[in-house]
Amino acid sequence: MTRFDTISFLSDYGTADEFVGVVKSVVRTLAPSVAMIDITHEIPPHDVRAGGLALARSVQYLAPGVLLAVVDPGVATDRRPVAVEVADGAAYLVGPDNGLLAPAVSMVGGATGAFVLDNPDYHLPAPANTFDGRDVFGPAAAHLCLGVPPTELGTPIDAVQLMPGILPVSQVEEDGSITAEVLWVDRFGNAQLNVDPAELNGWPDHVALAGGRSERTASRVGAFAQITTGSVGLIVDSYGLLSLAVDQGSAAFELELAAGDEVTLRPSDG
């Protein structure tokens, strides 16, 4: 069994409360030599979709090891705690089986194994079952790093039984327009769309936008600084998707857009 020295940690716990620190302290107690990398703990509370998208964006850049992800509105229900093996044991993803892990698993080539974390010998004793990040997922991630086989942590299941993630796909309409969705708004106000730049091959430099509460024209640009004052840009972002942007400003605020909103793109003469 491979040993790992890194756990990458994502959650919706935030940093105002003690939850993140407690999970990291439990891991540290069990596996003192393991480093923990905080991906983010600012996923909106209970937003499995946002958590899954964040994992999909980041997973290919994470250090080899165990990915620990907790966005778990179904905690203490019959949803399953799982460890998902990828690349024949080269890495593991640990978290709730609610679709959260699925986008990241897909991004790295799919699951080669899956295990329900149902062996209480590897859980932390707890007064209730409402903090699985501390009591189940954190200990499982630590034990995997220490080389404990996943078959010791719980029952193997067929990976096809895992809950799939639901990610929206853009649609080309009969008139040639594209119906897209805002996947994510980052802290700068850039609004990422589920549109591959190749979908705009042959389009002009200006694109008509309809979404939120406004209709605007965006200029296709290669850098934020190329967006003129008062204008909206359409730029290929660091993850290879199209994003709406305003130079040193917030496109989401300017266009009144939020994650999940629909945006229609059409070629424009400017």
mmCIF file with all atom_site columns, C-alpha atoms in Angstrom, residues 65-209:
data_model
loop_
_atom_site.group_PDB
_atom_site.id
_atom_site.type_symbol
_atom_site.label_atom_id
_atom_site.label_alt_id
_atom_site.label_comp_id
_atom_site.label_asym_id
_atom_site.label_entity_id
_atom_site.label_seq_id
_atom_site.pdbx_PDB_ins_code
_atom_site.Cartn_x
_atom_site.Cartn_y
_atom_site.Cartn_z
_atom_site.occupancy
_atom_site.B_iso_or_equiv
_atom_site.pdbx_formal_charge
_atom_site.auth_seq_id
_atom_site.auth_comp_id
_atom_site.auth_asym_id
_atom_site.auth_atom_id
_atom_site.pdbx_PDB_model_num
ATOM 1   C CA . GLY A 1 65  ? -1.719  12.248 -2.150  1.00 0.00 ? 65  GLY A CA 1
ATOM 2   C CA . VAL A 1 66  ? -5.183  12.287 -0.598  1.00 0.00 ? 66  VAL A CA 1
ATOM 3   C CA . LEU A 1 67  ? -7.901  14.808 -1.408  1.00 0.00 ? 67  LEU A CA 1
ATOM 4   C CA . LEU A 1 68  ? -10.198 15.444 1.560   1.00 0.00 ? 68  LEU A CA 1
ATOM 5   C CA . ALA A 1 69  ? -13.427 17.258 0.619   1.00 0.00 ? 69  ALA A CA 1
ATOM 6   C CA . VAL A 1 70  ? -16.369 18.018 2.892   1.00 0.00 ? 70  VAL A CA 1
ATOM 7   C CA . VAL A 1 71  ? -19.503 19.759 1.663   1.00 0.00 ? 71  VAL A CA 1
ATOM 8   C CA . ASP A 1 72  ? -22.032 17.564 3.326   1.00 0.00 ? 72  ASP A CA 1
ATOM 9   C CA . PRO A 1 73  ? -25.619 18.754 3.779   1.00 0.00 ? 73  PRO A CA 1
ATOM 10  C CA . GLY A 1 74  ? -26.672 15.109 4.131   1.00 0.00 ? 74  GLY A CA 1
ATOM 11  C CA . VAL A 1 75  ? -24.472 14.385 7.142   1.00 0.00 ? 75  VAL A CA 1
ATOM 12  C CA . ALA A 1 76  ? -26.115 11.930 9.587   1.00 0.00 ? 76  ALA A CA 1
ATOM 13  C CA . THR A 1 77  ? -28.451 10.624 6.858   1.00 0.00 ? 77  THR A CA 1
ATOM 14  C CA . ASP A 1 78  ? -28.045 7.466  4.781   1.00 0.00 ? 78  ASP A CA 1
ATOM 15  C CA . ARG A 1 79  ? -25.646 9.132  2.329   1.00 0.00 ? 79  ARG A CA 1
ATOM 16  C CA . ARG A 1 80  ? -22.409 7.157  2.338   1.00 0.00 ? 80  ARG A CA 1
ATOM 17  C CA . PRO A 1 81  ? -18.952 8.289  3.474   1.00 0.00 ? 81  PRO A CA 1
ATOM 18  C CA . VAL A 1 82  ? -16.508 7.066  0.829   1.00 0.00 ? 82  VAL A CA 1
ATOM 19  C CA . ALA A 1 83  ? -12.909 6.849  -0.276  1.00 0.00 ? 83  ALA A CA 1
ATOM 20  C CA . VAL A 1 84  ? -12.474 6.798  -4.049  1.00 0.00 ? 84  VAL A CA 1
ATOM 21  C CA . GLU A 1 85  ? -9.327  5.324  -5.545  1.00 0.00 ? 85  GLU A CA 1
ATOM 22  C CA . VAL A 1 86  ? -7.970  6.812  -8.780  1.00 0.00 ? 86  VAL A CA 1
ATOM 23  C CA . ALA A 1 87  ? -5.102  5.726  -11.040 1.00 0.00 ? 87  ALA A CA 1
ATOM 24  C CA . ASP A 1 88  ? -4.967  2.296  -9.402  1.00 0.00 ? 88  ASP A CA 1
ATOM 25  C CA . GLY A 1 89  ? -4.079  3.694  -5.987  1.00 0.00 ? 89  GLY A CA 1
ATOM 26  C CA . ALA A 1 90  ? -1.876  6.612  -7.026  1.00 0.00 ? 90  ALA A CA 1
ATOM 27  C CA . ALA A 1 91  ? -4.279  8.905  -5.129  1.00 0.00 ? 91  ALA A CA 1
ATOM 28  C CA . TYR A 1 92  ? -7.514  8.840  -3.131  1.00 0.00 ? 92  TYR A CA 1
ATOM 29  C CA . LEU A 1 93  ? -10.448 11.200 -2.708  1.00 0.00 ? 93  LEU A CA 1
ATOM 30  C CA . VAL A 1 94  ? -12.288 11.103 0.611   1.00 0.00 ? 94  VAL A CA 1
ATOM 31  C CA . GLY A 1 95  ? -15.654 12.673 1.335   1.00 0.00 ? 95  GLY A CA 1
ATOM 32  C CA . PRO A 1 96  ? -19.425 12.234 1.170   1.00 0.00 ? 96  PRO A CA 1
ATOM 33  C CA . ASP A 1 97  ? -20.973 10.289 -1.692  1.00 0.00 ? 97  ASP A CA 1
ATOM 34  C CA . ASN A 1 98  ? -23.262 13.117 -2.782  1.00 0.00 ? 98  ASN A CA 1
ATOM 35  C CA . GLY A 1 99  ? -21.755 14.095 -6.139  1.00 0.00 ? 99  GLY A CA 1
ATOM 36  C CA . LEU A 1 100 ? -19.101 16.335 -4.607  1.00 0.00 ? 100 LEU A CA 1
ATOM 37  C CA . LEU A 1 101 ? -16.156 14.147 -5.609  1.00 0.00 ? 101 LEU A CA 1
ATOM 38  C CA . ALA A 1 102 ? -17.451 13.076 -9.015  1.00 0.00 ? 102 ALA A CA 1
ATOM 39  C CA . PRO A 1 103 ? -16.202 16.006 -11.156 1.00 0.00 ? 103 PRO A CA 1
ATOM 40  C CA . ALA A 1 104 ? -12.670 15.689 -9.789  1.00 0.00 ? 104 ALA A CA 1
ATOM 41  C CA . VAL A 1 105 ? -12.696 11.902 -10.216 1.00 0.00 ? 105 VAL A CA 1
ATOM 42  C CA . SER A 1 106 ? -13.719 12.375 -13.834 1.00 0.00 ? 106 SER A CA 1
ATOM 43  C CA . MET A 1 107 ? -11.001 14.966 -14.417 1.00 0.00 ? 107 MET A CA 1
ATOM 44  C CA . VAL A 1 108 ? -8.272  12.514 -13.362 1.00 0.00 ? 108 VAL A CA 1
ATOM 45  C CA . GLY A 1 109 ? -9.486  9.607  -15.453 1.00 0.00 ? 109 GLY A CA 1
ATOM 46  C CA . GLY A 1 110 ? -12.225 8.005  -13.392 1.00 0.00 ? 110 GLY A CA 1
ATOM 47  C CA . ALA A 1 111 ? -12.401 5.749  -10.346 1.00 0.00 ? 111 ALA A CA 1
ATOM 48  C CA . THR A 1 112 ? -10.433 2.504  -10.155 1.00 0.00 ? 112 THR A CA 1
ATOM 49  C CA . GLY A 1 113 ? -11.970 1.575  -6.813  1.00 0.00 ? 113 GLY A CA 1
ATOM 50  C CA . ALA A 1 114 ? -14.439 2.790  -4.194  1.00 0.00 ? 114 ALA A CA 1
ATOM 51  C CA . PHE A 1 115 ? -14.931 2.002  -0.507  1.00 0.00 ? 115 PHE A CA 1
ATOM 52  C CA . VAL A 1 116 ? -17.636 2.862  2.010   1.00 0.00 ? 116 VAL A CA 1
ATOM 53  C CA . LEU A 1 117 ? -15.928 4.064  5.200   1.00 0.00 ? 117 LEU A CA 1
ATOM 54  C CA . ASP A 1 118 ? -17.952 1.864  7.531   1.00 0.00 ? 118 ASP A CA 1
ATOM 55  C CA . ASN A 1 119 ? -15.271 0.370  9.794   1.00 0.00 ? 119 ASN A CA 1
ATOM 56  C CA . PRO A 1 120 ? -15.687 2.110  13.173  1.00 0.00 ? 120 PRO A CA 1
ATOM 57  C CA . ASP A 1 121 ? -12.203 1.017  14.228  1.00 0.00 ? 121 ASP A CA 1
ATOM 58  C CA . TYR A 1 122 ? -10.896 3.842  12.029  1.00 0.00 ? 122 TYR A CA 1
ATOM 59  C CA . HIS A 1 123 ? -13.397 6.475  13.188  1.00 0.00 ? 123 HIS A CA 1
ATOM 60  C CA . LEU A 1 124 ? -12.939 8.961  15.984  1.00 0.00 ? 124 LEU A CA 1
ATOM 61  C CA . PRO A 1 125 ? -15.272 8.254  18.928  1.00 0.00 ? 125 PRO A CA 1
ATOM 62  C CA . ALA A 1 126 ? -17.909 10.990 18.939  1.00 0.00 ? 126 ALA A CA 1
ATOM 63  C CA . PRO A 1 127 ? -20.990 12.060 20.908  1.00 0.00 ? 127 PRO A CA 1
ATOM 64  C CA . ALA A 1 128 ? -23.039 12.387 17.696  1.00 0.00 ? 128 ALA A CA 1
ATOM 65  C CA . ASN A 1 129 ? -22.743 11.687 13.982  1.00 0.00 ? 129 ASN A CA 1
ATOM 66  C CA . THR A 1 130 ? -23.050 15.251 12.694  1.00 0.00 ? 130 THR A CA 1
ATOM 67  C CA . PHE A 1 131 ? -19.323 16.083 12.187  1.00 0.00 ? 131 PHE A CA 1
ATOM 68  C CA . ASP A 1 132 ? -18.010 13.443 9.830   1.00 0.00 ? 132 ASP A CA 1
ATOM 69  C CA . GLY A 1 133 ? -15.184 15.716 8.719   1.00 0.00 ? 133 GLY A CA 1
ATOM 70  C CA . ARG A 1 134 ? -13.673 15.289 12.166  1.00 0.00 ? 134 ARG A CA 1
ATOM 71  C CA . ASP A 1 135 ? -14.849 11.780 12.998  1.00 0.00 ? 135 ASP A CA 1
ATOM 72  C CA . VAL A 1 136 ? -14.779 9.858  9.702   1.00 0.00 ? 136 VAL A CA 1
ATOM 73  C CA . PHE A 1 137 ? -13.262 11.694 6.733   1.00 0.00 ? 137 PHE A CA 1
ATOM 74  C CA . GLY A 1 138 ? -10.255 13.250 8.468   1.00 0.00 ? 138 GLY A CA 1
ATOM 75  C CA . PRO A 1 139 ? -9.213  9.975  10.144  1.00 0.00 ? 139 PRO A CA 1
ATOM 76  C CA . ALA A 1 140 ? -9.706  8.060  6.877   1.00 0.00 ? 140 ALA A CA 1
ATOM 77  C CA . ALA A 1 141 ? -7.486  10.502 4.995   1.00 0.00 ? 141 ALA A CA 1
ATOM 78  C CA . ALA A 1 142 ? -4.828  10.235 7.705   1.00 0.00 ? 142 ALA A CA 1
ATOM 79  C CA . HIS A 1 143 ? -4.889  6.424  7.734   1.00 0.00 ? 143 HIS A CA 1
ATOM 80  C CA . LEU A 1 144 ? -4.642  6.267  3.926   1.00 0.00 ? 144 LEU A CA 1
ATOM 81  C CA . CYS A 1 145 ? -1.540  8.466  4.142   1.00 0.00 ? 145 CYS A CA 1
ATOM 82  C CA . LEU A 1 146 ? -0.090  6.048  6.690   1.00 0.00 ? 146 LEU A CA 1
ATOM 83  C CA . GLY A 1 147 ? -0.496  3.159  4.264   1.00 0.00 ? 147 GLY A CA 1
ATOM 84  C CA . VAL A 1 148 ? -3.620  1.537  5.701   1.00 0.00 ? 148 VAL A CA 1
ATOM 85  C CA . PRO A 1 149 ? -5.309  -0.338 2.825   1.00 0.00 ? 149 PRO A CA 1
ATOM 86  C CA . PRO A 1 150 ? -8.727  1.086  1.923   1.00 0.00 ? 150 PRO A CA 1
ATOM 87  C CA . THR A 1 151 ? -10.190 -2.390 2.379   1.00 0.00 ? 151 THR A CA 1
ATOM 88  C CA . GLU A 1 152 ? -9.384  -2.008 6.093   1.00 0.00 ? 152 GLU A CA 1
ATOM 89  C CA . LEU A 1 153 ? -11.287 1.283  6.243   1.00 0.00 ? 153 LEU A CA 1
ATOM 90  C CA . GLY A 1 154 ? -14.485 -0.093 4.828   1.00 0.00 ? 154 GLY A CA 1
ATOM 91  C CA . THR A 1 155 ? -16.466 -2.145 2.361   1.00 0.00 ? 155 THR A CA 1
ATOM 92  C CA . PRO A 1 156 ? -15.488 -2.145 -1.332  1.00 0.00 ? 156 PRO A CA 1
ATOM 93  C CA . ILE A 1 157 ? -18.281 -1.167 -3.721  1.00 0.00 ? 157 ILE A CA 1
ATOM 94  C CA . ASP A 1 158 ? -18.548 -0.930 -7.486  1.00 0.00 ? 158 ASP A CA 1
ATOM 95  C CA . ALA A 1 159 ? -17.477 2.575  -8.502  1.00 0.00 ? 159 ALA A CA 1
ATOM 96  C CA . VAL A 1 160 ? -20.481 2.846  -10.812 1.00 0.00 ? 160 VAL A CA 1
ATOM 97  C CA . GLN A 1 161 ? -22.628 3.015  -7.673  1.00 0.00 ? 161 GLN A CA 1
ATOM 98  C CA . LEU A 1 162 ? -21.097 6.358  -6.714  1.00 0.00 ? 162 LEU A CA 1
ATOM 99  C CA . MET A 1 163 ? -23.324 9.415  -6.938  1.00 0.00 ? 163 MET A CA 1
ATOM 100 C CA . PRO A 1 164 ? -22.602 11.292 -10.184 1.00 0.00 ? 164 PRO A CA 1
ATOM 101 C CA . GLY A 1 165 ? -21.898 14.992 -10.312 1.00 0.00 ? 165 GLY A CA 1
ATOM 102 C CA . ILE A 1 166 ? -24.188 17.238 -12.313 1.00 0.00 ? 166 ILE A CA 1
ATOM 103 C CA . LEU A 1 167 ? -22.346 19.806 -14.396 1.00 0.00 ? 167 LEU A CA 1
ATOM 104 C CA . PRO A 1 168 ? -24.177 22.020 -16.890 1.00 0.00 ? 168 PRO A CA 1
ATOM 105 C CA . VAL A 1 169 ? -23.292 21.890 -20.579 1.00 0.00 ? 169 VAL A CA 1
ATOM 106 C CA . SER A 1 170 ? -23.649 24.832 -22.944 1.00 0.00 ? 170 SER A CA 1
ATOM 107 C CA . GLN A 1 171 ? -26.041 24.479 -25.849 1.00 0.00 ? 171 GLN A CA 1
ATOM 108 C CA . VAL A 1 172 ? -25.804 25.748 -29.420 1.00 0.00 ? 172 VAL A CA 1
ATOM 109 C CA . GLU A 1 173 ? -29.245 26.932 -30.529 1.00 0.00 ? 173 GLU A CA 1
ATOM 110 C CA . GLU A 1 174 ? -30.751 26.721 -34.013 1.00 0.00 ? 174 GLU A CA 1
ATOM 111 C CA . ASP A 1 175 ? -30.008 30.395 -34.668 1.00 0.00 ? 175 ASP A CA 1
ATOM 112 C CA . GLY A 1 176 ? -26.319 29.869 -33.861 1.00 0.00 ? 176 GLY A CA 1
ATOM 113 C CA . SER A 1 177 ? -26.437 31.483 -30.443 1.00 0.00 ? 177 SER A CA 1
ATOM 114 C CA . ILE A 1 178 ? -25.015 29.720 -27.404 1.00 0.00 ? 178 ILE A CA 1
ATOM 115 C CA . THR A 1 179 ? -26.963 29.287 -24.194 1.00 0.00 ? 179 THR A CA 1
ATOM 116 C CA . ALA A 1 180 ? -24.422 29.154 -21.388 1.00 0.00 ? 180 ALA A CA 1
ATOM 117 C CA . GLU A 1 181 ? -24.388 29.150 -17.607 1.00 0.00 ? 181 GLU A CA 1
ATOM 118 C CA . VAL A 1 182 ? -22.258 30.997 -15.102 1.00 0.00 ? 182 VAL A CA 1
ATOM 119 C CA . LEU A 1 183 ? -20.268 28.269 -13.368 1.00 0.00 ? 183 LEU A CA 1
ATOM 120 C CA . TRP A 1 184 ? -18.398 30.422 -10.884 1.00 0.00 ? 184 TRP A CA 1
ATOM 121 C CA . VAL A 1 185 ? -17.795 34.004 -9.854  1.00 0.00 ? 185 VAL A CA 1
ATOM 122 C CA . ASP A 1 186 ? -14.324 34.479 -8.386  1.00 0.00 ? 186 ASP A CA 1
ATOM 123 C CA . ARG A 1 187 ? -13.376 37.079 -5.779  1.00 0.00 ? 187 ARG A CA 1
ATOM 124 C CA . PHE A 1 188 ? -12.467 39.530 -8.539  1.00 0.00 ? 188 PHE A CA 1
ATOM 125 C CA . GLY A 1 189 ? -15.959 39.331 -10.018 1.00 0.00 ? 189 GLY A CA 1
ATOM 126 C CA . ASN A 1 190 ? -14.965 37.409 -13.136 1.00 0.00 ? 190 ASN A CA 1
ATOM 127 C CA . ALA A 1 191 ? -17.879 35.225 -14.275 1.00 0.00 ? 191 ALA A CA 1
ATOM 128 C CA . GLN A 1 192 ? -16.724 31.881 -15.674 1.00 0.00 ? 192 GLN A CA 1
ATOM 129 C CA . LEU A 1 193 ? -18.984 30.369 -18.340 1.00 0.00 ? 193 LEU A CA 1
ATOM 130 C CA . ASN A 1 194 ? -19.314 26.727 -19.347 1.00 0.00 ? 194 ASN A CA 1
ATOM 131 C CA . VAL A 1 195 ? -18.107 27.623 -22.840 1.00 0.00 ? 195 VAL A CA 1
ATOM 132 C CA . ASP A 1 196 ? -14.999 26.298 -24.547 1.00 0.00 ? 196 ASP A CA 1
ATOM 133 C CA . PRO A 1 197 ? -13.239 29.010 -26.591 1.00 0.00 ? 197 PRO A CA 1
ATOM 134 C CA . ALA A 1 198 ? -13.390 26.681 -29.609 1.00 0.00 ? 198 ALA A CA 1
ATOM 135 C CA . GLU A 1 199 ? -17.174 27.114 -29.622 1.00 0.00 ? 199 GLU A CA 1
ATOM 136 C CA . LEU A 1 200 ? -16.600 30.705 -30.785 1.00 0.00 ? 200 LEU A CA 1
ATOM 137 C CA . ASN A 1 201 ? -14.336 29.781 -33.687 1.00 0.00 ? 201 ASN A CA 1
ATOM 138 C CA . GLY A 1 202 ? -15.310 31.962 -36.651 1.00 0.00 ? 202 GLY A CA 1
ATOM 139 C CA . TRP A 1 203 ? -17.126 34.490 -34.470 1.00 0.00 ? 203 TRP A CA 1
ATOM 140 C CA . PRO A 1 204 ? -16.295 38.204 -34.703 1.00 0.00 ? 204 PRO A CA 1
ATOM 141 C CA . ASP A 1 205 ? -14.364 40.117 -32.058 1.00 0.00 ? 205 ASP A CA 1
ATOM 142 C CA . HIS A 1 206 ? -17.562 41.336 -30.449 1.00 0.00 ? 206 HIS A CA 1
ATOM 143 C CA . VAL A 1 207 ? -20.177 39.139 -28.786 1.00 0.00 ? 207 VAL A CA 1
ATOM 144 C CA . ALA A 1 208 ? -23.682 40.170 -27.738 1.00 0.00 ? 208 ALA A CA 1
ATOM 145 C CA . LEU A 1 209 ? -24.591 39.068 -24.217 1.00 0.00 ? 209 LEU A CA 1
#
